[in-house]
JSON list of C-alpha atoms in Angstrom, two decimals:
[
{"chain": "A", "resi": 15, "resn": "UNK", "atom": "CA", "xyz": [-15.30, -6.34, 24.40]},
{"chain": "A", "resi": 16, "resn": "UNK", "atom": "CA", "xyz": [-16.96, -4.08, 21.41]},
{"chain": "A", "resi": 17, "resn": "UNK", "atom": "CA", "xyz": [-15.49, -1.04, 23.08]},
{"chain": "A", "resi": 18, "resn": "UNK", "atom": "CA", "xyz": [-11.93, -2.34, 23.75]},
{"chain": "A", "resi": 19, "resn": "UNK", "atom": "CA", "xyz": [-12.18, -3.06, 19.49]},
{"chain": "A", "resi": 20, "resn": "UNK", "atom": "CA", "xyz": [-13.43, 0.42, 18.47]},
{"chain": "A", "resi": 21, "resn": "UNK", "atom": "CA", "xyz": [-10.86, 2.32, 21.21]},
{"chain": "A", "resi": 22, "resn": "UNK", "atom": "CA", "xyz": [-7.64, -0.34, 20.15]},
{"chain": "A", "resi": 23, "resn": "UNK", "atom": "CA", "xyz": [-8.58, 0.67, 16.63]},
{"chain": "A", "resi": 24, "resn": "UNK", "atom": "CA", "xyz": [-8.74, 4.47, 16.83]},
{"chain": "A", "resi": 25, "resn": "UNK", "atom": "CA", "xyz": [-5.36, 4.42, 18.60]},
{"chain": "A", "resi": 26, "resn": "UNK", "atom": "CA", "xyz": [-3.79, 2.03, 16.08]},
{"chain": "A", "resi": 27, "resn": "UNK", "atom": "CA", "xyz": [-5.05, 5.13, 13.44]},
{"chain": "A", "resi": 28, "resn": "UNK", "atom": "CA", "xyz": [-4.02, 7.42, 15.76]},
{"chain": "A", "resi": 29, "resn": "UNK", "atom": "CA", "xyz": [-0.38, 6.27, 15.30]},
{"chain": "A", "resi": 30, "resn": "UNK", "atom": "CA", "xyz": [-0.80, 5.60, 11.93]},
{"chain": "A", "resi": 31, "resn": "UNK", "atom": "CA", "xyz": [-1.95, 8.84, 10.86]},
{"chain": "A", "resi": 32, "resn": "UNK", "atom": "CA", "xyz": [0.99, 10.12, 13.02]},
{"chain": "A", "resi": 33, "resn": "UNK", "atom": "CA", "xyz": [3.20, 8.28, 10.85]},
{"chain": "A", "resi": 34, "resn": "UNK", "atom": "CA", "xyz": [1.89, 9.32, 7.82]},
{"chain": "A", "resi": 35, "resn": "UNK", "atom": "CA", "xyz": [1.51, 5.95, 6.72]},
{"chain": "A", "resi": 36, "resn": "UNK", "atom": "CA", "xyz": [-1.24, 3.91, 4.91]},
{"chain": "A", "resi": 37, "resn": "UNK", "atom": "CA", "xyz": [-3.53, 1.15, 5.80]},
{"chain": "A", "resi": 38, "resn": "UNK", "atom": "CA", "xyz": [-1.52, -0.31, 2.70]},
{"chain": "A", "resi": 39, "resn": "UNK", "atom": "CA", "xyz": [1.99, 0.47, 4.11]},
{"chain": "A", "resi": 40, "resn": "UNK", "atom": "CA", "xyz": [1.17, -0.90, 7.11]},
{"chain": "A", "resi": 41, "resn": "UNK", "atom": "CA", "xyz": [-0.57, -3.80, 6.31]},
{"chain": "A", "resi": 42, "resn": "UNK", "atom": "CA", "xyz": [2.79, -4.58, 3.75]},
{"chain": "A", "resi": 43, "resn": "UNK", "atom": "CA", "xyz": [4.64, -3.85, 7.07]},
{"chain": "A", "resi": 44, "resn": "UNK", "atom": "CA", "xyz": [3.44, -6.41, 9.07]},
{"chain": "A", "resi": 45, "resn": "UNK", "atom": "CA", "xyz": [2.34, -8.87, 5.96]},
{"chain": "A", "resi": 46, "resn": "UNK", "atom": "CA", "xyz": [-1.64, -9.21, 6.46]},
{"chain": "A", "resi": 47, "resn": "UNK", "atom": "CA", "xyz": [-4.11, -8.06, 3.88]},
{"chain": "A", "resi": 48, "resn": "UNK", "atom": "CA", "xyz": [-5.08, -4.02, 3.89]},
{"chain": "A", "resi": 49, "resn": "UNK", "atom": "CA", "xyz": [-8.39, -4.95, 5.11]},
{"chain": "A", "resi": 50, "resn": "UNK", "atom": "CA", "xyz": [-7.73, -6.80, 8.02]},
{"chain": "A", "resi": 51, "resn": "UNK", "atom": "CA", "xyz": [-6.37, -3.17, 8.78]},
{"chain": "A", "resi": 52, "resn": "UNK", "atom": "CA", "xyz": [-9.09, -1.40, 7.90]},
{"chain": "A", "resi": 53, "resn": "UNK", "atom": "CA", "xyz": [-11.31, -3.81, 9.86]},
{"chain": "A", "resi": 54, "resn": "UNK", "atom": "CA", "xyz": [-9.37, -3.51, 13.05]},
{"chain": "A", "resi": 55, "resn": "UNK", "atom": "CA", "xyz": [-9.28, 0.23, 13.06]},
{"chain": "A", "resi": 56, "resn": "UNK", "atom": "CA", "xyz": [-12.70, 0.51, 12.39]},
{"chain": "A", "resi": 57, "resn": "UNK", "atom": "CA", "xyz": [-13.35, -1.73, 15.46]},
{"chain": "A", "resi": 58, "resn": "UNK", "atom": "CA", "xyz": [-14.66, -4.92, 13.67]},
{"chain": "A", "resi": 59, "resn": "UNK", "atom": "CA", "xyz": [-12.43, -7.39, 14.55]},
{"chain": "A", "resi": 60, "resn": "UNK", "atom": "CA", "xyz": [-9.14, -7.82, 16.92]},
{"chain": "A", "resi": 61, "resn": "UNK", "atom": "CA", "xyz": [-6.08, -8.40, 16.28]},
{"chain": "A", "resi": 62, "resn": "UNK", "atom": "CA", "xyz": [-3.93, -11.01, 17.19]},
{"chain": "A", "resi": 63, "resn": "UNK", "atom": "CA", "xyz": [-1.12, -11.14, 19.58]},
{"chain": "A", "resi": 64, "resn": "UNK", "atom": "CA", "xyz": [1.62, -11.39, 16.68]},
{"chain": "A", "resi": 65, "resn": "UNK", "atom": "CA", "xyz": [-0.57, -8.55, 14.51]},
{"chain": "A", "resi": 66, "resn": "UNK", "atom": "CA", "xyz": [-0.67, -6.37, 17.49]},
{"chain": "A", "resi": 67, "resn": "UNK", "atom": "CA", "xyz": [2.97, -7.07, 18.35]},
{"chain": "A", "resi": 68, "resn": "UNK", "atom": "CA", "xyz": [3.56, -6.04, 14.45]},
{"chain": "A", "resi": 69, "resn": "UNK", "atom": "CA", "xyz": [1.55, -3.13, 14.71]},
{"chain": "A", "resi": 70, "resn": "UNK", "atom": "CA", "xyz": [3.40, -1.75, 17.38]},
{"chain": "A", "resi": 71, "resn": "UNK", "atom": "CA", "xyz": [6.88, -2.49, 16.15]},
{"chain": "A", "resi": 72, "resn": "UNK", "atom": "CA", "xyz": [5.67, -0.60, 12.72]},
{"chain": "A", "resi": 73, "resn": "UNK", "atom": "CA", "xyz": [4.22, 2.13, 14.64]},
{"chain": "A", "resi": 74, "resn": "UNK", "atom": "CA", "xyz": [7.40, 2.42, 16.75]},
{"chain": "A", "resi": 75, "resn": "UNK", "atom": "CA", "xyz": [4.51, 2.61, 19.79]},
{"chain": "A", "resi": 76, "resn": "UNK", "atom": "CA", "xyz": [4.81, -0.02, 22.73]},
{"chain": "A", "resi": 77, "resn": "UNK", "atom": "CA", "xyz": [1.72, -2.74, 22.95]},
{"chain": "A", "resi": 78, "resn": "UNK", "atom": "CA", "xyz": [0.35, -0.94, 25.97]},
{"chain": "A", "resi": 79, "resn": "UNK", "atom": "CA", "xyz": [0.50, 2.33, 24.33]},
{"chain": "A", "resi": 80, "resn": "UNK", "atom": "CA", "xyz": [-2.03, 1.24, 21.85]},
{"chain": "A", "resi": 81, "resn": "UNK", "atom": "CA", "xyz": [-4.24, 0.70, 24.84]},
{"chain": "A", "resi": 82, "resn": "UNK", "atom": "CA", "xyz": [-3.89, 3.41, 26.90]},
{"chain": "A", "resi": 83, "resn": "UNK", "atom": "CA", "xyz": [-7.55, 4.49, 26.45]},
{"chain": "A", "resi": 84, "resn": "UNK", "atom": "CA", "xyz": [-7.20, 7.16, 29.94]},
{"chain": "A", "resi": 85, "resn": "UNK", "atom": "CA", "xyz": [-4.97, 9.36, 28.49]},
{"chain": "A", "resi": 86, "resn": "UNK", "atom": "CA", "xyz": [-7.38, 12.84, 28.30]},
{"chain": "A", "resi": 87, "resn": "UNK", "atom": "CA", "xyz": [-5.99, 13.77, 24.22]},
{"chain": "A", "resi": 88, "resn": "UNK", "atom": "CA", "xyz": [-6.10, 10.39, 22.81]},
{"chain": "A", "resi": 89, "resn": "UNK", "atom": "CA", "xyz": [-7.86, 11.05, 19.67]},
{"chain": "A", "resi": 90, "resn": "UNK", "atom": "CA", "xyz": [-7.05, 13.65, 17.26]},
{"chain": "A", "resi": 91, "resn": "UNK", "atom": "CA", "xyz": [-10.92, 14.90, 17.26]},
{"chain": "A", "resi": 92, "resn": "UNK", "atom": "CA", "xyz": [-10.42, 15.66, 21.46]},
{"chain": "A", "resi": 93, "resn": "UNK", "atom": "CA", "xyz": [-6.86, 17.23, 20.28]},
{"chain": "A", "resi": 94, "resn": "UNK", "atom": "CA", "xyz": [-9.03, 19.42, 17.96]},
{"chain": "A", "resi": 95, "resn": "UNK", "atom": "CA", "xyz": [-11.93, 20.52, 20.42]},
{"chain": "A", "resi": 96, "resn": "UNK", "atom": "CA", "xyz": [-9.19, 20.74, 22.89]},
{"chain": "A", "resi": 97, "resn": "UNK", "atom": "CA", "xyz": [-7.64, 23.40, 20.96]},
{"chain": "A", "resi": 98, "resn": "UNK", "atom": "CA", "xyz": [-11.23, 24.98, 19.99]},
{"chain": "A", "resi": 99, "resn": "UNK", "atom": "CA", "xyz": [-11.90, 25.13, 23.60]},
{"chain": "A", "resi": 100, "resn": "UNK", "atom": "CA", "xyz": [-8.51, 26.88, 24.42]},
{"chain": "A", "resi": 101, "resn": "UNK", "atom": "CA", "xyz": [-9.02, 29.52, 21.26]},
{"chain": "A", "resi": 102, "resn": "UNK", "atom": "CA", "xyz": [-12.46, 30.14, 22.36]},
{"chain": "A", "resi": 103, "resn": "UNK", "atom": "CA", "xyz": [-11.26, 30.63, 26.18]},
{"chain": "A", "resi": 104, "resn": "UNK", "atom": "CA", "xyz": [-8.56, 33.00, 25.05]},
{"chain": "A", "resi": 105, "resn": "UNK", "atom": "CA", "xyz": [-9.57, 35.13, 21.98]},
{"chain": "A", "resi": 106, "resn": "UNK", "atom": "CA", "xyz": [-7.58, 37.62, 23.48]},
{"chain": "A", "resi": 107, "resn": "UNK", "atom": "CA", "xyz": [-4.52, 35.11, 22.49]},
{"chain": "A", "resi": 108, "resn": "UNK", "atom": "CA", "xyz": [-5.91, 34.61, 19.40]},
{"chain": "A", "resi": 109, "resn": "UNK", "atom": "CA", "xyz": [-2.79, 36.06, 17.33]},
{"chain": "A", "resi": 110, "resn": "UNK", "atom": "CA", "xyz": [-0.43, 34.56, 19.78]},
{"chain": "A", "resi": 111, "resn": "UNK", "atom": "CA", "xyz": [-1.77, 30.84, 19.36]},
{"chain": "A", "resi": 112, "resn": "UNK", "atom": "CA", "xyz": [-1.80, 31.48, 15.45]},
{"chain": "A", "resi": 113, "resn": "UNK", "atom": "CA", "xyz": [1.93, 32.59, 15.68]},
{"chain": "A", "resi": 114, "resn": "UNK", "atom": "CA", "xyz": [2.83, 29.34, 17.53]},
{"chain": "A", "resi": 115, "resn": "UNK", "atom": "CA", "xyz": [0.80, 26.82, 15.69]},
{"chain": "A", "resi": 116, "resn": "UNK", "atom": "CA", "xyz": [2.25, 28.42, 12.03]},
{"chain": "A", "resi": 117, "resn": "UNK", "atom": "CA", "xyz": [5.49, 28.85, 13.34]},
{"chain": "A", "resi": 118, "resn": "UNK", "atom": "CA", "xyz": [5.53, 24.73, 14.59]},
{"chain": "A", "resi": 119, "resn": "UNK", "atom": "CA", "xyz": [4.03, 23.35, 11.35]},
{"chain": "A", "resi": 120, "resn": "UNK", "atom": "CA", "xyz": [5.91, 25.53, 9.25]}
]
């Protein structure tokens, strides 16, 4: 059950961060204290039905999204090494990768 705690809360983060919101702004979304957010990301206690059916709705994610735990980039520290793994494979595309990664986040 531990596991299922830590994983839910790195994906709720996940989202969040994706958002761009706050453990504040989300915990004022859904009307429970900013710790009981930080507590549930950090895998230290689980939410509820009606927090995770909050979460979701203020995360515009659907319930089982939050626990899809197969898919292979679910964290952004995989997404990173991912893309580590894919520079260091490809130095030869070095410029090319740079080109597309400034021109998306610009």
């Amino acid at each position: 059950m531990n596991k299922i705690k830590v994983l839910l809360g790195k994906k709720i983060k996940l989202y969040r961060e994706i958002k761009n919101i706050t453990q504040e702004e989300l915990a004022s979304k859904i009307n429970v204290n900013p710790r009981t957010i930080s507590l549930i990301e950090r895998g230290l206690n689980f939410v509820t039905a009606d927090t995770l059916y909050g979460i979701a709705v203020a995360l515009e994610v659907s319930p089982k999204k939050l626990f899809d735990f197969d898919d292979s980039i679910t964290f952004q520290t995989n997404v990173k090494e991912k893309l580590l793994e894919l520079i260091n494979n490809n130095e030869d595309k070095l410029y090319t990768i740079y080109k597309i990664v400034k021109g998306y986040l610009e």
